PDB file of C-alpha atoms in Angstrom:
ATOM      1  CA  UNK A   1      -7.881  -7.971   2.918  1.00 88.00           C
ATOM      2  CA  UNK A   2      -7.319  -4.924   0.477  1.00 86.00           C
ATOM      3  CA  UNK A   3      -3.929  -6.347  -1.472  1.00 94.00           C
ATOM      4  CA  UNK A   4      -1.901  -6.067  -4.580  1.00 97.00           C
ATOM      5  CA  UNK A   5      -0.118  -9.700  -5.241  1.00 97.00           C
ATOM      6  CA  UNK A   6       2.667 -10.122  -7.195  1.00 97.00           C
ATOM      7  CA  UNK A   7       3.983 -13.516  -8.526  1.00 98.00           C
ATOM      8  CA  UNK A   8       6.683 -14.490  -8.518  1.00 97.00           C
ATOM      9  CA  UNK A   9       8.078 -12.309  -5.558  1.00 97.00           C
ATOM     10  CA  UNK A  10      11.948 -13.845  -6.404  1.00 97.00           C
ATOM     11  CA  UNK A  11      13.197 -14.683 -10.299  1.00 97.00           C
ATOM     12  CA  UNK A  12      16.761 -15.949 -11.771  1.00 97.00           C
ATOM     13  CA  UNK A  13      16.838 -16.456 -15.576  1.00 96.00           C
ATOM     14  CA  UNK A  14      18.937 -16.708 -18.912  1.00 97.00           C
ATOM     15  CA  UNK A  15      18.857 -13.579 -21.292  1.00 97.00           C
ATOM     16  CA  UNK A  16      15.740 -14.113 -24.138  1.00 97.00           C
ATOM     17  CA  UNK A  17      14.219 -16.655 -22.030  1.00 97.00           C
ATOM     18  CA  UNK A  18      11.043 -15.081 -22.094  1.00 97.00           C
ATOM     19  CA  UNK A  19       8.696 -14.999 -18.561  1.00 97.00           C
ATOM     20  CA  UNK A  20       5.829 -12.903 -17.044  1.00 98.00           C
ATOM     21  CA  UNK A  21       5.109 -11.386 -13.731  1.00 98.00           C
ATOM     22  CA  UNK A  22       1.281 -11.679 -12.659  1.00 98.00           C
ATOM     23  CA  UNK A  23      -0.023  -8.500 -10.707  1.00 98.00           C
ATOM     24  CA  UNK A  24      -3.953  -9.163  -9.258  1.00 98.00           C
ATOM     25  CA  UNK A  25      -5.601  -6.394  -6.975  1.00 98.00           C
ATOM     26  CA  UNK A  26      -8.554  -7.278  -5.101  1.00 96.00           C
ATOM     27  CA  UNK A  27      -9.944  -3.345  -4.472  1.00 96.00           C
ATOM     28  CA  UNK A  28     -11.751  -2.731  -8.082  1.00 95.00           C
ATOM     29  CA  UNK A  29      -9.071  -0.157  -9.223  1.00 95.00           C
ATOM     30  CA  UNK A  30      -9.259   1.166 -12.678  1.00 94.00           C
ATOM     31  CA  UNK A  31      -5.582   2.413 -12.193  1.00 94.00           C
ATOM     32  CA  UNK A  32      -2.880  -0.325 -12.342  1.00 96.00           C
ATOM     33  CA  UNK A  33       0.791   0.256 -12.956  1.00 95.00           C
ATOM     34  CA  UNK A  34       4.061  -1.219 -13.286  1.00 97.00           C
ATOM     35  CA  UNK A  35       7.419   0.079 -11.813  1.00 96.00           C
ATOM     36  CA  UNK A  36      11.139  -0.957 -12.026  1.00 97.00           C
ATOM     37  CA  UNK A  37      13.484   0.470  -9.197  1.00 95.00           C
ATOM     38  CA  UNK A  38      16.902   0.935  -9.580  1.00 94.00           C
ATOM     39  CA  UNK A  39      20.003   2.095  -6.922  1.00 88.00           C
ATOM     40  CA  UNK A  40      19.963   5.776  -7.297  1.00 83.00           C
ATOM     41  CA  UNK A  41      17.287   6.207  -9.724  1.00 86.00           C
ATOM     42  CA  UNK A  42      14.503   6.020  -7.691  1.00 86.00           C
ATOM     43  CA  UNK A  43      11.111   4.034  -9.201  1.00 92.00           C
ATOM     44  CA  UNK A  44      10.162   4.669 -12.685  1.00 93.00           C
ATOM     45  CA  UNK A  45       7.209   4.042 -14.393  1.00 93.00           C
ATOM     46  CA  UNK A  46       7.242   1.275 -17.143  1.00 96.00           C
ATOM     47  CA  UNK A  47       3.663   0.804 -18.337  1.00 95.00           C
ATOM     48  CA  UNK A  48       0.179   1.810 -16.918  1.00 94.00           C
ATOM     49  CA  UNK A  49      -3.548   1.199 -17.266  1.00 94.00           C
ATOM     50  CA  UNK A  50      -6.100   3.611 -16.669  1.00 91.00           C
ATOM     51  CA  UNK A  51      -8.905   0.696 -17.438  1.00 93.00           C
ATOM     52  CA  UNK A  52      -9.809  -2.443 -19.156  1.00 94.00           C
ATOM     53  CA  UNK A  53      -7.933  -2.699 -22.992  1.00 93.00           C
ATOM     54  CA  UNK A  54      -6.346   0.855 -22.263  1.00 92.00           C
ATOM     55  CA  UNK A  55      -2.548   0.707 -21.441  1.00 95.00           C
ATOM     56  CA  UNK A  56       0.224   3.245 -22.519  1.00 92.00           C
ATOM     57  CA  UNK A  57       3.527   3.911 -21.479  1.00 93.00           C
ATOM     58  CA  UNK A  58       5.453   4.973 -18.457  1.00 91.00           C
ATOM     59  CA  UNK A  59       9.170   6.796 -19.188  1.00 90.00           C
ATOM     60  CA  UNK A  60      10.891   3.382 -19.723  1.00 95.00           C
ATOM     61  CA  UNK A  61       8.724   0.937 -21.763  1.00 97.00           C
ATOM     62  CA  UNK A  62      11.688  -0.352 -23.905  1.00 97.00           C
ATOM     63  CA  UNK A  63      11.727  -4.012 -23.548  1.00 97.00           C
ATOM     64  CA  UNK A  64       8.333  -4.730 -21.602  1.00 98.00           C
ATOM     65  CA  UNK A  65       4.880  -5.733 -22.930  1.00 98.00           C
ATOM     66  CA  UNK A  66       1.706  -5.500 -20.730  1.00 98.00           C
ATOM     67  CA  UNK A  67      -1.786  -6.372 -21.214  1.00 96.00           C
ATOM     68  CA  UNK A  68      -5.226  -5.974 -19.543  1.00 97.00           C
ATOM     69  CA  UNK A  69      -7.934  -7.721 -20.121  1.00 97.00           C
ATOM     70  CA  UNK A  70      -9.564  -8.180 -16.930  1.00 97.00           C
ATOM     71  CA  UNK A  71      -9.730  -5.172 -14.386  1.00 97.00           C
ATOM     72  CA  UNK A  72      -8.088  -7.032 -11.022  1.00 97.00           C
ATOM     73  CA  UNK A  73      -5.006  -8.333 -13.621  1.00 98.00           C
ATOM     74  CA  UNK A  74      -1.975  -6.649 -15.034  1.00 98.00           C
ATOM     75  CA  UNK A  75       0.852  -8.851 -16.274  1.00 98.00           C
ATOM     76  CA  UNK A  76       4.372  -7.799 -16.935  1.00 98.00           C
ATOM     77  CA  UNK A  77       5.926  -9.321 -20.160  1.00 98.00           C
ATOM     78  CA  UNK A  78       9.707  -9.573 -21.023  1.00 98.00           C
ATOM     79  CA  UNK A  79       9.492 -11.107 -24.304  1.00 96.00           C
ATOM     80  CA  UNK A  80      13.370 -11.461 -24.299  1.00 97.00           C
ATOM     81  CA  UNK A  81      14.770 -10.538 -21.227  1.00 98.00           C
ATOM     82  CA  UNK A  82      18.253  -8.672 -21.211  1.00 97.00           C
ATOM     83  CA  UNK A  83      20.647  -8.551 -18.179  1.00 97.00           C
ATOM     84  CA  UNK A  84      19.703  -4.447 -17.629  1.00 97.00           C
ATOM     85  CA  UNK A  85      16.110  -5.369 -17.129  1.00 98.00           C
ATOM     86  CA  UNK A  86      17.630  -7.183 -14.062  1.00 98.00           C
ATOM     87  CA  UNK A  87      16.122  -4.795 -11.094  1.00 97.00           C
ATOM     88  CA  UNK A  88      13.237  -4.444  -8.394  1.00 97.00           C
ATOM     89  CA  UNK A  89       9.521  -4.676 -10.337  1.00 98.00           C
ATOM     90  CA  UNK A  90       6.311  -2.942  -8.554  1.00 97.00           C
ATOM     91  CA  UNK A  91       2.784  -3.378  -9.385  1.00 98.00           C
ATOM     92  CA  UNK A  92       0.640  -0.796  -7.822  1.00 96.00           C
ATOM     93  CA  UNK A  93      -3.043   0.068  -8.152  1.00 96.00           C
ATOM     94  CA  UNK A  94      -5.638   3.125  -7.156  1.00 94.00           C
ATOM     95  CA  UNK A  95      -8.586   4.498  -8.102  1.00 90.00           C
ATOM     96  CA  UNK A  96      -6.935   7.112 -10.528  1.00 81.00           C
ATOM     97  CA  UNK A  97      -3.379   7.694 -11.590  1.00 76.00           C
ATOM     98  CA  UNK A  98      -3.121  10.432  -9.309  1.00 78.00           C
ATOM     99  CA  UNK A  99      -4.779   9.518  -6.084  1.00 85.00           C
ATOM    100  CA  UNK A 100      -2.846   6.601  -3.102  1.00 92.00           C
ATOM    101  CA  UNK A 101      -1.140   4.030  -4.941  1.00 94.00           C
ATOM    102  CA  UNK A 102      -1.369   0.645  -3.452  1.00 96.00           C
ATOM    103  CA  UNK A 103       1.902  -1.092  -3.959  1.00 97.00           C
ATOM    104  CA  UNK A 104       2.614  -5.038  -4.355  1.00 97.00           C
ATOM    105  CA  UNK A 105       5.402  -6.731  -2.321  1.00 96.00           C
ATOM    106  CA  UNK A 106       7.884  -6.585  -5.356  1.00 97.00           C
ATOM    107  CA  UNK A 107       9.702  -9.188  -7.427  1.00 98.00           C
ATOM    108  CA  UNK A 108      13.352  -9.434  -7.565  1.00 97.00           C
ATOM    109  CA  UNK A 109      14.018 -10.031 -11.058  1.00 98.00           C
ATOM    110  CA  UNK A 110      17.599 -11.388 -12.181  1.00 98.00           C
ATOM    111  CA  UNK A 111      18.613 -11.823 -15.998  1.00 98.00           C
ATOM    112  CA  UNK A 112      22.211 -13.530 -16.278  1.00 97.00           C
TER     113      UNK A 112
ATOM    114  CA  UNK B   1      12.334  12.429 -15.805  1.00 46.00           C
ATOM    115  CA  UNK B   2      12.427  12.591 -12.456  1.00 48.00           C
ATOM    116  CA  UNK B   3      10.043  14.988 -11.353  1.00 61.00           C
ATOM    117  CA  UNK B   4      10.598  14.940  -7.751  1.00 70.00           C
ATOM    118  CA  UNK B   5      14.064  15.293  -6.047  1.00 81.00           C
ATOM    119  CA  UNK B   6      14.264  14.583  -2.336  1.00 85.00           C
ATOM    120  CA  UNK B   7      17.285  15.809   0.372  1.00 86.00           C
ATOM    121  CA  UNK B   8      19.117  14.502   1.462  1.00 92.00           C
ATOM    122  CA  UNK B   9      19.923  11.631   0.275  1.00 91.00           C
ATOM    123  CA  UNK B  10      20.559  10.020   3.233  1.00 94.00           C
ATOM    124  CA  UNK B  11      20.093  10.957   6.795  1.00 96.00           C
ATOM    125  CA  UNK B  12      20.682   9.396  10.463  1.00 97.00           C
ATOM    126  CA  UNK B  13      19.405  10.638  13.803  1.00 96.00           C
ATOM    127  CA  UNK B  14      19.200   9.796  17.089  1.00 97.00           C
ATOM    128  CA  UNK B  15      16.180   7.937  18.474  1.00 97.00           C
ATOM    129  CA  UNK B  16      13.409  10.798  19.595  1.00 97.00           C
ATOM    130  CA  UNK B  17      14.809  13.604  17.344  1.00 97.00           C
ATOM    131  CA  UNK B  18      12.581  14.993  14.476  1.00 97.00           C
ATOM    132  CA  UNK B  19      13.502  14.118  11.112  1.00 97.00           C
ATOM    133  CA  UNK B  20      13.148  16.328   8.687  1.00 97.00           C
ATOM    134  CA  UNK B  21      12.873  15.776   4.565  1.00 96.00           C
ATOM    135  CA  UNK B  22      12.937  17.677   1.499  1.00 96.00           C
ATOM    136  CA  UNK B  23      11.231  17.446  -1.996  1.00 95.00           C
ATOM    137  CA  UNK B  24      11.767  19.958  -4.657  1.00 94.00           C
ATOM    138  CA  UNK B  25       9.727  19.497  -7.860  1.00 92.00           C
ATOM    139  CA  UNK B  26       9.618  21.432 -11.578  1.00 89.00           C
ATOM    140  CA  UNK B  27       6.083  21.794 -12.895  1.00 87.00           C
ATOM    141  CA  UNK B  28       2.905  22.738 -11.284  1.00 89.00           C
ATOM    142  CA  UNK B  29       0.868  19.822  -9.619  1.00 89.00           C
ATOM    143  CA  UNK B  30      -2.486  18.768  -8.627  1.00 89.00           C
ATOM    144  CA  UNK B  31      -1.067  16.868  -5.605  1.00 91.00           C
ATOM    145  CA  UNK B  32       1.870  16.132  -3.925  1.00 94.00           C
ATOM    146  CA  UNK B  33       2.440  12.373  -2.300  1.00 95.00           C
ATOM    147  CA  UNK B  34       4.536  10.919   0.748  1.00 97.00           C
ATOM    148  CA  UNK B  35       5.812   7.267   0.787  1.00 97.00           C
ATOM    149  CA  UNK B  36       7.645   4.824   2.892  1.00 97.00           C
ATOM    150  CA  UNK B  37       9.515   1.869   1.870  1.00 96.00           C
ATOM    151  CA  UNK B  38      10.779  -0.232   4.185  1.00 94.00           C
ATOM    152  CA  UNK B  39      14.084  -2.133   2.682  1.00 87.00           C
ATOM    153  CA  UNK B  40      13.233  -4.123  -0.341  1.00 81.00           C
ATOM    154  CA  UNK B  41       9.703  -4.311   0.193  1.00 90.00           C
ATOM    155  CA  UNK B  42       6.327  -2.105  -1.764  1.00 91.00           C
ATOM    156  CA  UNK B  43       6.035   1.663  -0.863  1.00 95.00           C
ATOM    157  CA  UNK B  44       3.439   2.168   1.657  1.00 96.00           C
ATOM    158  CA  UNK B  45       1.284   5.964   0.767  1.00 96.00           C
ATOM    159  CA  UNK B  46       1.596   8.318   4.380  1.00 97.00           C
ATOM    160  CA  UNK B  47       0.100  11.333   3.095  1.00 97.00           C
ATOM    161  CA  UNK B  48      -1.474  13.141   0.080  1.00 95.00           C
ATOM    162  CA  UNK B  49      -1.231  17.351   0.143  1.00 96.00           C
ATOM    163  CA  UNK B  50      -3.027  18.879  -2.837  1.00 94.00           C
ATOM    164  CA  UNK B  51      -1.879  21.861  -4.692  1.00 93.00           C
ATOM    165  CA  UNK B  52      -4.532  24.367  -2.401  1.00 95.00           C
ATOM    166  CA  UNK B  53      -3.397  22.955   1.027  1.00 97.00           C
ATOM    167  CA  UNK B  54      -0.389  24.296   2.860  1.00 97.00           C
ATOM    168  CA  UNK B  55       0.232  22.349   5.405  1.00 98.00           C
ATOM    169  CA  UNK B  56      -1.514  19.016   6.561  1.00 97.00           C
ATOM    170  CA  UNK B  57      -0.961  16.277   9.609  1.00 97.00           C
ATOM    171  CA  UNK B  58      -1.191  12.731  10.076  1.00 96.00           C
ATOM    172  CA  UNK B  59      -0.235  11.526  13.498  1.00 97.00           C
ATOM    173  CA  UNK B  60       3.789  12.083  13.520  1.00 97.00           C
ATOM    174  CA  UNK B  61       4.121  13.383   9.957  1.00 98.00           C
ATOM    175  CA  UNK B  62       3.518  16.710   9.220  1.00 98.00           C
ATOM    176  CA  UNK B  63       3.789  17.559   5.348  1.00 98.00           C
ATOM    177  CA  UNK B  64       4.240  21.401   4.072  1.00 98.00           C
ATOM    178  CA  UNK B  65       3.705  22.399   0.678  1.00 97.00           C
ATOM    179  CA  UNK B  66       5.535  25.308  -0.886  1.00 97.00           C
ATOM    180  CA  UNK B  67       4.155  25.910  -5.003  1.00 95.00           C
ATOM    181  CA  UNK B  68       5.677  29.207  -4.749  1.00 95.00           C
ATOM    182  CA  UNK B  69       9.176  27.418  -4.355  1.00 95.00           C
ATOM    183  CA  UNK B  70       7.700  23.609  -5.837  1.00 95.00           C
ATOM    184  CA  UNK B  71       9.043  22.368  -2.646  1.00 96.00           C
ATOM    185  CA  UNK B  72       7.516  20.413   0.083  1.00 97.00           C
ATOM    186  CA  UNK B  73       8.714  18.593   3.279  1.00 97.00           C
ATOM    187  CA  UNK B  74       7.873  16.011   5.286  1.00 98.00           C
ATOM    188  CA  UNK B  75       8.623  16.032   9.134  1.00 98.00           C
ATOM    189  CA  UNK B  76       8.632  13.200  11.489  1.00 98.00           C
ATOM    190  CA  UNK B  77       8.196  13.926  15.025  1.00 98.00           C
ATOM    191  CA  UNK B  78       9.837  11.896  17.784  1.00 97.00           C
ATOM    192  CA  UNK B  79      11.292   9.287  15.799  1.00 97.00           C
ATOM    193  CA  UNK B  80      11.517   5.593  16.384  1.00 97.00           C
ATOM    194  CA  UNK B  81      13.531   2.954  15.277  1.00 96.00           C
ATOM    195  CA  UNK B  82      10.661   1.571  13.851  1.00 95.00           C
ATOM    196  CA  UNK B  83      11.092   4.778  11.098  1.00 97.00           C
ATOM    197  CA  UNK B  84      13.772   3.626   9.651  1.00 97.00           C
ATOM    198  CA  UNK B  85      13.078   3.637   6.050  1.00 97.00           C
ATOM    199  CA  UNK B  86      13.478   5.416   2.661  1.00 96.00           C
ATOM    200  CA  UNK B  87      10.870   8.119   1.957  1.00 96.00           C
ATOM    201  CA  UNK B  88       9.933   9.564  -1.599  1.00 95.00           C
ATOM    202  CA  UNK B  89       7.408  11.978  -2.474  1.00 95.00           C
ATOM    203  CA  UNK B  90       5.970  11.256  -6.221  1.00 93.00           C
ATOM    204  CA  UNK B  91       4.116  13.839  -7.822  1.00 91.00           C
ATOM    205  CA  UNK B  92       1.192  14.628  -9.869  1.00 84.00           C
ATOM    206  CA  UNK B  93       1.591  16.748 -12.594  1.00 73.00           C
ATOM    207  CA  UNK B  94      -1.441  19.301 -13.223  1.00 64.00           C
ATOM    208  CA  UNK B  95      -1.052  18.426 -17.403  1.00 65.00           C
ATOM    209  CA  UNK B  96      -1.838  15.887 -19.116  1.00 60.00           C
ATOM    210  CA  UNK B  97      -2.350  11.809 -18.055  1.00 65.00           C
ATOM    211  CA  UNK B  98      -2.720  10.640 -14.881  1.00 68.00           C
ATOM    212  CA  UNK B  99       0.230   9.939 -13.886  1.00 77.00           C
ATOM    213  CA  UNK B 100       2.410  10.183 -10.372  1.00 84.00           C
ATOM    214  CA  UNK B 101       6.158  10.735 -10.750  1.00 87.00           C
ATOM    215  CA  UNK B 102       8.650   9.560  -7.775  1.00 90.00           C
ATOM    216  CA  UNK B 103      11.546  10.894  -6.708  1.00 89.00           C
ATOM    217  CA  UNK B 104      14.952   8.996  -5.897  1.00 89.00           C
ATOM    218  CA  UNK B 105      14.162   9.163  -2.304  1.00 92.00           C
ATOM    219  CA  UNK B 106      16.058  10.048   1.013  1.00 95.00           C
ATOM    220  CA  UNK B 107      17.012   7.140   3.316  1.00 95.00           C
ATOM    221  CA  UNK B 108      16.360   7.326   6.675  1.00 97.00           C
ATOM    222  CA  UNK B 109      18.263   5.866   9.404  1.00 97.00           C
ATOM    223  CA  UNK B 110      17.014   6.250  13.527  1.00 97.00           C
ATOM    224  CA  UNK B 111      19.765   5.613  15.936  1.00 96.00           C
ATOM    225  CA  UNK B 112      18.771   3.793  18.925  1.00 93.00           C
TER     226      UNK B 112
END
């Protein structure tokens, strides 16, 4: 089954406790992304791959790392997580930037 | 920067009206994208109009795409409770990177 996984889907921590959020697509994309949705601001893009060792950033990048080094994987770093990065993470994945984005089930991230 | 804007914000009909949506956008696209989310969960992609179409169909959902105006809607016919959702349209830029742009999204209750 064609999927975008997230892990973990549910996440209560302490501010600069660093973590990481695994995204893994099974459909070969070159495109991954990441997304952080907020009450009345809609998604927004944080970071985003257009292939293997190329990643550059969305319109809020401040306070996330990301890396790819395999095509199916795109983690989400918080190297010190504050409570404003508390929020609704997406992965999502297609074949370009532009074309159907494939969404993940979304990870409830909370940063007391 | 939100590219897309949808209206209204929020909207409730009865079960078996048509629903209607708005997205108004500011720069010229390649393609303009339809998505549902159902409440807390990944967007799902309905339909994908590019810049040259006008209108296009997809069971229910009829999308029309104004670049005159940078405007498009999407229409669902015969609702069902099973709509109830929030809808966004995210769009494509026709300059530089590939990247798609969501709006905040209109909420969408059906009324059994």
């Amino acid at each position: 089954e064609a999927q975008v996984t997230q892990n973990p889907r549910y996440l209560i921590t302490v501010t600069g406790k660093k973590l990481t959020v695994t995204c893994s697509q099974n459909m070969n994309h070159e495109y991954m992304s990441w997304y952080r949705q907020d009450p009345g601001l809609g998604l927004r893009q944080i970071y985003y791959s257009m292939n293997v060792e190329v990643t550059d950033k969305g319109d809020v990048p401040e306070g996330y790392k990301v890396s790819r080094k395999e095509k199916r994987n795109f983690p989400l770093i918080l190297e010190s997580p504050s409570p404003n990065q508390t929020s609704l993470y997406f992965c999502a994945s297609s074949f370009q930037g532009h074309y159907e984005q494939y969404f993940g089930p979304g990870t409830r991230l909370t940063v007391t | 920067s939100q590219q897309g804007e949808e209206d209204p914000q929020a909207l409730s009909i009865q079960e078996g009206e048509n629903a209607t949506m708005n997205c108004s956008y500011k720069t010229s696209i390649n393609n303009l994208q339809w998505y549902r989310q159902n409440s807390g969960r990944g967007l799902v992609h309905l339909i994908l109009i590019r810049s040259n179409e006008r209108e296009k169909h997809s069971g229910r959902l009829r999308v029309t795409l104004d670049t005159s105006k940078k405007s498009s809607s999407l229409l669902i016919t015969a609702s069902r409770a099973a709509d109830t959702a929030s809808y966004f349209c995210a769009t494509d830029a026709s300059f530089g990177n590939e990247k798609l742009t969501f709006g905040t999204g209109t909420r969408l209750t059906i009324i059994p």
